[in-house]
PDB file of C-alpha atoms in Angstrom:
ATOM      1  CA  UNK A   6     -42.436 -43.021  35.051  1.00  0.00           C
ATOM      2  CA  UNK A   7     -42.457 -39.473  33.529  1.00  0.00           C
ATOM      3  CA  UNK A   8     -41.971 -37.557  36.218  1.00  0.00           C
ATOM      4  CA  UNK A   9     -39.264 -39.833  37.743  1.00  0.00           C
ATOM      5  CA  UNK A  10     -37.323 -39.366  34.777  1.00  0.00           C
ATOM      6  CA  UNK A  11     -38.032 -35.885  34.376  1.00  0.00           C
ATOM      7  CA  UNK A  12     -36.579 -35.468  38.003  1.00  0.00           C
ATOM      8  CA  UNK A  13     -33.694 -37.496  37.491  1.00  0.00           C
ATOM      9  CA  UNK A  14     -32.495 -35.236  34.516  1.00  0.00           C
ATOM     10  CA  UNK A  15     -32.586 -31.882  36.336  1.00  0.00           C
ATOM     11  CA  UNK A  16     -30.565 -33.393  39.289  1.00  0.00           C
ATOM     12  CA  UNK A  17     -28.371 -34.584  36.865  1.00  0.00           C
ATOM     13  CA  UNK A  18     -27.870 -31.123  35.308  1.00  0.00           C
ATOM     14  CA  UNK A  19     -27.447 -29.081  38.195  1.00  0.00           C
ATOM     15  CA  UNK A  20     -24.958 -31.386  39.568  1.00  0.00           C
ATOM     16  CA  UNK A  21     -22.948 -31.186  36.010  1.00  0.00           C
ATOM     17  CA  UNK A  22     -23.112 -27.303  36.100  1.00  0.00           C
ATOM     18  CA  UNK A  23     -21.947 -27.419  39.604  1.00  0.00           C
ATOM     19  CA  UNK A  24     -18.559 -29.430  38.851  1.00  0.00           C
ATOM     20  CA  UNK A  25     -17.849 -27.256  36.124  1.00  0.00           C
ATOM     21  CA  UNK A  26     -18.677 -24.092  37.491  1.00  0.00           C
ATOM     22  CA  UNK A  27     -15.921 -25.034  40.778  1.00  0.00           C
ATOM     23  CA  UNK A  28     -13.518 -26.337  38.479  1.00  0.00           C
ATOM     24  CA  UNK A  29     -13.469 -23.204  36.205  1.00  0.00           C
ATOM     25  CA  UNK A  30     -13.182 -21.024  39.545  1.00  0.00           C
ATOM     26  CA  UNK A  31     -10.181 -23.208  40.926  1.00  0.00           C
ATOM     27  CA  UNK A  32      -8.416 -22.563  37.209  1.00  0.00           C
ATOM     28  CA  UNK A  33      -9.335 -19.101  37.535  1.00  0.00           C
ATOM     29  CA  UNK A  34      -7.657 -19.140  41.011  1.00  0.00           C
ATOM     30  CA  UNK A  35      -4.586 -20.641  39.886  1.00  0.00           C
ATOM     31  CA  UNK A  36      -3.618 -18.295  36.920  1.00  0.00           C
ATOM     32  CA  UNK A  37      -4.388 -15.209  39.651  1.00  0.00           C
ATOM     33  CA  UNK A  38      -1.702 -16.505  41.800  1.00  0.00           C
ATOM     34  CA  UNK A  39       0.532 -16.883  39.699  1.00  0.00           C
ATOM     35  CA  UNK A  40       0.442 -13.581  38.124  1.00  0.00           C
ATOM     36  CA  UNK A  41       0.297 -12.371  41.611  1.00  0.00           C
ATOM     37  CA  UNK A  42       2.881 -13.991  43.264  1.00  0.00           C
ATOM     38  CA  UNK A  43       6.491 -14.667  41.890  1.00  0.00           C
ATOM     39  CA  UNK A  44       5.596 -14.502  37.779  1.00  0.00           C
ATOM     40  CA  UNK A  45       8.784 -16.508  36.154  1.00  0.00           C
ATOM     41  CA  UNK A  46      11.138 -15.083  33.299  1.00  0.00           C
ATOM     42  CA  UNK A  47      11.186 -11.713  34.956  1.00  0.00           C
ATOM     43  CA  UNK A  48      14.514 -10.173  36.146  1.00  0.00           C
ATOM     44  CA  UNK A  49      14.959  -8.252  39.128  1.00  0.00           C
ATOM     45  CA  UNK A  50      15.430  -4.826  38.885  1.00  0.00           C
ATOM     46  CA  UNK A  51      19.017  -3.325  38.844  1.00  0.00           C
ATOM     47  CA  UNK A  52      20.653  -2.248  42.298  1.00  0.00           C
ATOM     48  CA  UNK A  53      22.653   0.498  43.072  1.00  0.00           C
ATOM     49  CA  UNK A  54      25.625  -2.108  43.931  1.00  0.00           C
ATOM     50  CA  UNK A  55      25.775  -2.455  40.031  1.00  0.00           C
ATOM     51  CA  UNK A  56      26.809   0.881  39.568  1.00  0.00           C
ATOM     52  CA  UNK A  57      30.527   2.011  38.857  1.00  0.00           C
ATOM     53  CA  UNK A  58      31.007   4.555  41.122  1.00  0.00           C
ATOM     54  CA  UNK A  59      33.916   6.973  41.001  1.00  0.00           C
ATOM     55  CA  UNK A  60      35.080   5.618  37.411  1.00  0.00           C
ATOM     56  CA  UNK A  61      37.068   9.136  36.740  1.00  0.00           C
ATOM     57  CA  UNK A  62      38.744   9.253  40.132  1.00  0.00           C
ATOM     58  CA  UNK A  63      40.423   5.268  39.623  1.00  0.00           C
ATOM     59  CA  UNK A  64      43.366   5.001  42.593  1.00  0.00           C
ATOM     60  CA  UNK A  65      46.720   4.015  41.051  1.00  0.00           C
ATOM     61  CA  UNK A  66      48.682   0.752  42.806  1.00  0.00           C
ATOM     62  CA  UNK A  67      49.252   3.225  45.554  1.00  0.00           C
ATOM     63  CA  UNK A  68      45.957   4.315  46.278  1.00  0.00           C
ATOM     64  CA  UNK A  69      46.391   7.902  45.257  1.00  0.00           C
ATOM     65  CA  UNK A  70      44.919   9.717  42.547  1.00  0.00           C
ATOM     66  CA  UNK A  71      45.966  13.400  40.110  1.00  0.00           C
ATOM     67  CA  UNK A  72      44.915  15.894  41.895  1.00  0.00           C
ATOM     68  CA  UNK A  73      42.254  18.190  39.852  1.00  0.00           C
ATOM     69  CA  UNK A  74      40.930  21.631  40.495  1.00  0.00           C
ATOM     70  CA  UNK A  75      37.981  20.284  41.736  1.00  0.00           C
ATOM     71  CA  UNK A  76      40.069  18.595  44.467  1.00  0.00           C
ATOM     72  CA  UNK A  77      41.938  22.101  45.352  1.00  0.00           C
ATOM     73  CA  UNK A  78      41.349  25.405  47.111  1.00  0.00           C
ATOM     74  CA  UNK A  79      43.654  27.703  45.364  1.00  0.00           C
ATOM     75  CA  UNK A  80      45.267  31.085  47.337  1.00  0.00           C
ATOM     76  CA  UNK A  81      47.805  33.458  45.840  1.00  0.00           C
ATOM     77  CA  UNK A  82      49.112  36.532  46.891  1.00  0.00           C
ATOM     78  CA  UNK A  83      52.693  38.673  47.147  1.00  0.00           C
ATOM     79  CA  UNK A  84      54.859  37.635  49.858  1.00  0.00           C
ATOM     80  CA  UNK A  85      55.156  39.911  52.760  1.00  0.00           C
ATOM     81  CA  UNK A  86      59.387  41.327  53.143  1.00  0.00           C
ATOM     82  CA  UNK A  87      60.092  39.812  49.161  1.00  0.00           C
ATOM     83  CA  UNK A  88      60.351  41.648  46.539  1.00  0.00           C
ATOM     84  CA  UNK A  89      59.258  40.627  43.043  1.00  0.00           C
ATOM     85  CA  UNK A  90      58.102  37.593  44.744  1.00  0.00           C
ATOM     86  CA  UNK A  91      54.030  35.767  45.218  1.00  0.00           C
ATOM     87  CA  UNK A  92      53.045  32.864  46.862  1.00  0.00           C
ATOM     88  CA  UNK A  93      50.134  30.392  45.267  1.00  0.00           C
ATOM     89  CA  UNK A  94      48.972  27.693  47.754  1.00  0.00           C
ATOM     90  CA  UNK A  95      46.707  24.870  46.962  1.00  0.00           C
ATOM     91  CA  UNK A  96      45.672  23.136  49.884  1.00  0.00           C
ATOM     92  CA  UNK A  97      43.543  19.907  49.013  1.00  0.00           C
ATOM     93  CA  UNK A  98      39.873  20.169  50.484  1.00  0.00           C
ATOM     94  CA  UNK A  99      38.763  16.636  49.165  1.00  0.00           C
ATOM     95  CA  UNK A 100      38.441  13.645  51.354  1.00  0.00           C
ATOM     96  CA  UNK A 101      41.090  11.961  48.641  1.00  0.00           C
ATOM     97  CA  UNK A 102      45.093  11.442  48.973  1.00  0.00           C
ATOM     98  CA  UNK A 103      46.453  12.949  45.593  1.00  0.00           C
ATOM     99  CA  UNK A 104      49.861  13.787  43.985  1.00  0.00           C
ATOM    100  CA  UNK A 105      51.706  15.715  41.070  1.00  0.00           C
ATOM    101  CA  UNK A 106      53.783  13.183  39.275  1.00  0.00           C
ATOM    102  CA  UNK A 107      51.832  14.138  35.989  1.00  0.00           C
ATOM    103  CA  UNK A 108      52.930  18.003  36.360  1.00  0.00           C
ATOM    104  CA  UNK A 109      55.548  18.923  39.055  1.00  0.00           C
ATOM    105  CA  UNK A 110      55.120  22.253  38.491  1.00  0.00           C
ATOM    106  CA  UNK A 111      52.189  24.825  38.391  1.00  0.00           C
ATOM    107  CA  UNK A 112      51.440  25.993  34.602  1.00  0.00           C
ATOM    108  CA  UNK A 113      51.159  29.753  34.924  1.00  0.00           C
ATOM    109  CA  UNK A 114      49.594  32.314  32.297  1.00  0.00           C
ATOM    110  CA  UNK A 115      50.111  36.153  33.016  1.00  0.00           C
ATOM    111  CA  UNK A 116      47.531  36.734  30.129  1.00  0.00           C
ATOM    112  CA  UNK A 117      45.808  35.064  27.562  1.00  0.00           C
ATOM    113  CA  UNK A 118      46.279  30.968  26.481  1.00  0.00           C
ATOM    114  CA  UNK A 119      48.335  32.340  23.477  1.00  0.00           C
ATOM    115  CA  UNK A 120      51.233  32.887  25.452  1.00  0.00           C
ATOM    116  CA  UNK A 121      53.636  30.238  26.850  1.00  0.00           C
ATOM    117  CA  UNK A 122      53.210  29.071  30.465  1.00  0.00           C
ATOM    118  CA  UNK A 123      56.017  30.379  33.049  1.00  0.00           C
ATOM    119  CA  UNK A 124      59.384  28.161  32.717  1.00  0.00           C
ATOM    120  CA  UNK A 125      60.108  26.628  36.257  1.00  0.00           C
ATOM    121  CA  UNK A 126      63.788  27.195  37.953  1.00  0.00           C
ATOM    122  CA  UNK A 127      65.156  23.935  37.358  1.00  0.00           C
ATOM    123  CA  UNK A 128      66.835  23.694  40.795  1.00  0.00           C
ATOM    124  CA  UNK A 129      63.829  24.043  42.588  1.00  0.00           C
ATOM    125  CA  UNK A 130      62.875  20.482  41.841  1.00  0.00           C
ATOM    126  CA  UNK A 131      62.124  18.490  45.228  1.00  0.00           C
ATOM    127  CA  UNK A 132      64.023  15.078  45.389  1.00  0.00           C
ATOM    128  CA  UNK A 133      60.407  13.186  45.687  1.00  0.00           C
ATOM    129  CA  UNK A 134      56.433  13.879  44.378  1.00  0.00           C
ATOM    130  CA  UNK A 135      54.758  16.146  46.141  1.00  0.00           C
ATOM    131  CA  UNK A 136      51.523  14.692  47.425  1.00  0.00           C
ATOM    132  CA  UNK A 137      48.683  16.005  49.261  1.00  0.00           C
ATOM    133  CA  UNK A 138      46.959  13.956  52.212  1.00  0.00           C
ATOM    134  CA  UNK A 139      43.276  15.672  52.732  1.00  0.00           C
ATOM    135  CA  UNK A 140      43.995  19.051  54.117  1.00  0.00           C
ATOM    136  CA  UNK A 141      47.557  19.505  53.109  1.00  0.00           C
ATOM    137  CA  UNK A 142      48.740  22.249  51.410  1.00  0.00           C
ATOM    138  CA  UNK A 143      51.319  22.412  48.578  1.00  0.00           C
ATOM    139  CA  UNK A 144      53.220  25.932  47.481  1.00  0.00           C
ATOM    140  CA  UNK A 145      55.124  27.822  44.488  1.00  0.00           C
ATOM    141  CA  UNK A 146      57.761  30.480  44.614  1.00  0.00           C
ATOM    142  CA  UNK A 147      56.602  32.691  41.299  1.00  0.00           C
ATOM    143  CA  UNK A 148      58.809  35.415  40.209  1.00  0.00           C
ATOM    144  CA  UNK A 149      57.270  38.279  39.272  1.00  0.00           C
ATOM    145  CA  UNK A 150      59.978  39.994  37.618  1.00  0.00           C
ATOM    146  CA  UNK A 151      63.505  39.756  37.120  1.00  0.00           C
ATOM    147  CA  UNK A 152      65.645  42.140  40.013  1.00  0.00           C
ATOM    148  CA  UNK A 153      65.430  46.025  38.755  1.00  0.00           C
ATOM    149  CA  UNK A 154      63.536  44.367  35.612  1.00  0.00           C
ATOM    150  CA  UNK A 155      60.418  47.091  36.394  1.00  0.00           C
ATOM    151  CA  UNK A 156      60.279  50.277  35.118  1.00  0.00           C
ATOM    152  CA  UNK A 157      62.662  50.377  32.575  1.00  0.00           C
ATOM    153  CA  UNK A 158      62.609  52.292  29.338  1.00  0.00           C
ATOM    154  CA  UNK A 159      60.781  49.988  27.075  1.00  0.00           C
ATOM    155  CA  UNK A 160      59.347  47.568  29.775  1.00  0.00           C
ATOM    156  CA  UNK A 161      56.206  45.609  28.972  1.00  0.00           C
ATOM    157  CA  UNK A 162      55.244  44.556  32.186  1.00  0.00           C
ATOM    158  CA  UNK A 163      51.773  44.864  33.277  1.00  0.00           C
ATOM    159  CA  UNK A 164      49.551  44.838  36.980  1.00  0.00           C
ATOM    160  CA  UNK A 165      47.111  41.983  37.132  1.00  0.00           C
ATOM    161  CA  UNK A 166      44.823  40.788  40.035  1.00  0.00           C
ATOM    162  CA  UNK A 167      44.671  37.503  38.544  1.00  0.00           C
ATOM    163  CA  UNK A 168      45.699  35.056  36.386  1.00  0.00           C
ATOM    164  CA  UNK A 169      45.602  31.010  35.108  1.00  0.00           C
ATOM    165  CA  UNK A 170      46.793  28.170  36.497  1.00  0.00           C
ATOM    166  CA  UNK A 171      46.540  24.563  34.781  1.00  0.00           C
ATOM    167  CA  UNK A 172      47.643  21.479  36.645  1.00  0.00           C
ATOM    168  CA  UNK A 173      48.198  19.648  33.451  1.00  0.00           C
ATOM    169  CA  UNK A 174      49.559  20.869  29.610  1.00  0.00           C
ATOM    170  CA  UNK A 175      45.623  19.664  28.383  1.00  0.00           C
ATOM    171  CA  UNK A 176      43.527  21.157  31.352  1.00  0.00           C
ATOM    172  CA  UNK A 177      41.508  24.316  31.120  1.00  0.00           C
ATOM    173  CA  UNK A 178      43.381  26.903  33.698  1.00  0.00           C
ATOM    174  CA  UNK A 179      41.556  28.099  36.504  1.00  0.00           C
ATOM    175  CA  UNK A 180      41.674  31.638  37.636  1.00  0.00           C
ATOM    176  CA  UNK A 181      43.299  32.843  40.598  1.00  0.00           C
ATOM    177  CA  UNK A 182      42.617  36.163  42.341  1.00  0.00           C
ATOM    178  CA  UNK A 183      45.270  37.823  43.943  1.00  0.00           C
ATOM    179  CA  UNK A 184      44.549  38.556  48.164  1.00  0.00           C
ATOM    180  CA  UNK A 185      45.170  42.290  48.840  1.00  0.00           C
ATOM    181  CA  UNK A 186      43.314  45.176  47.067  1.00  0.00           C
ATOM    182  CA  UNK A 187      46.049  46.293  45.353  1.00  0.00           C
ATOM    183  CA  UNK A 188      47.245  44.456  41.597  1.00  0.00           C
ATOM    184  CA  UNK A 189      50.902  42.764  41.687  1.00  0.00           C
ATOM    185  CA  UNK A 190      53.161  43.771  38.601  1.00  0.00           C
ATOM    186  CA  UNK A 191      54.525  41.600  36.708  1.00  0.00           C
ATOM    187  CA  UNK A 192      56.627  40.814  33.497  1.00  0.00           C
ATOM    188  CA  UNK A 193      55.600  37.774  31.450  1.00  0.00           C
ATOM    189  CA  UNK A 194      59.976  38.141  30.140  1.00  0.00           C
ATOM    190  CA  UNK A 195      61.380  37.097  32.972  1.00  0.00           C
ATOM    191  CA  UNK A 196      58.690  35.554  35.370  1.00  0.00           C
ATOM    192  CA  UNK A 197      59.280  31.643  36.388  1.00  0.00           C
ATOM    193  CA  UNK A 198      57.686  29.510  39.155  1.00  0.00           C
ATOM    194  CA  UNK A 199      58.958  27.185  41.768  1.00  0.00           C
ATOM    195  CA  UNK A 200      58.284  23.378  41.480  1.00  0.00           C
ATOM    196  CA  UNK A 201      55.064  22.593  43.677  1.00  0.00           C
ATOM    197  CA  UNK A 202      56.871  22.675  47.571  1.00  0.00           C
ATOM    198  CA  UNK A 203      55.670  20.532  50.372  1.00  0.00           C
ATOM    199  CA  UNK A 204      56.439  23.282  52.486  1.00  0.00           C
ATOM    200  CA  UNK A 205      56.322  27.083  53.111  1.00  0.00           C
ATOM    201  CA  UNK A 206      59.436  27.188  54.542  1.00  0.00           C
ATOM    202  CA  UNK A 207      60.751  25.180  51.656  1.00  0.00           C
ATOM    203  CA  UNK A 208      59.025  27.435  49.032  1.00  0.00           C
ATOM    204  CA  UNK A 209      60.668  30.528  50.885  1.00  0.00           C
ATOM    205  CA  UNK A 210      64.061  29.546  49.629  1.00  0.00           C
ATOM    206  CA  UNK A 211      63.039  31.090  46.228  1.00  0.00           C
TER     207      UNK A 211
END
């Protein structure tokens, strides 16, 4: 009859919009978690593991590095009961063993970079490298003058409070103040500078 058929059709609609309407919502369901949970083809981001830390302070075989500036707390001043004599200390406040086998000696500048560094007295060489655990402290003898070298007629000495010292030929020097409120005079003739000392009483010899 009319109305039986008429009846049958709706039930049959509503039941077709009813399968597609859940399985459009599962779809929908499935693309959400997997945008939500763990999406594929996406790397993790970098750690800080990856990183190369330290890359300018490499060890050698040894474990020990150059010592730098940055490494070193520098000191200088004239030695008490010496004449024509200072005393530069470096004492290493980094939390890193390092050594001088690069430059034994301190490069010393009375002046400006146009003039040549100190010469070193040969014979003050120590047999081995000095090194520097953290905390140690290494010194140099420096010269200020030949003896009765001041105040001669034609002298060109001069006072300073400070001057340069590079650990290496390349390296900018760093500046040293003098201790003590009065200059030091010195002649930039006949200065010269220890080897670097592992000891004061060592470094007193000169």
């Amino acid at each position: 009859m009319p109305f039986t058929d008429t009846t049958t059709c709706r039930a049959v609609a509503a039941a077709l919009l009813a399968t597609a309407a859940l399985a459009l919502a599962t779809a929908c369901h499935e693309i959400s978690g997997n945008r939500m949970g763990n999406p594929a083809g996406v790397s993790p981001a970098p750690t800080s593991s990856s990183r190369e830390d330290g890359e300018n302070l490499s060890p050698g075989p040894d474990g020990r590095v150059a010592c730098t500036p940055e490494m070193l707390r520098f000191h200088a001043g004239a030695m008490p009961r010496r004449t024509h004599r200072m005393l530069l200390t470096v004492t290493n406040s980094s939390g890193r063993t390092c050594h001088f086998a690069a430059q034994r000696y301190p490069l010393l500048r009375f002046g400006d970079d146009r003039q040549p560094t100190l010469p070193a007295i040969a014979a003050s060489r120590p047999s081995t490298v000095v090194s520097l655990a953290p905390g140690d402290t290494a010194y140099a003898t420096i010269t200020t003058s030949a003896a009765g070298g001041t105040g001669g007629r034609g002298h060109r000495g001069r006072k300073i409070s400070q001057f340069g010292v590079a650990l290496t030929g390349r390296a900018t020097p760093t500046q040293v103040g003098l201790d003590g409120r009065a200059p030091v005079h010195v002649d930039p003739r006949t200065a010269t500078v220890t080897y670097w000392q592992p000891s004061l009483e060592a470094a007193r010899k000169w």
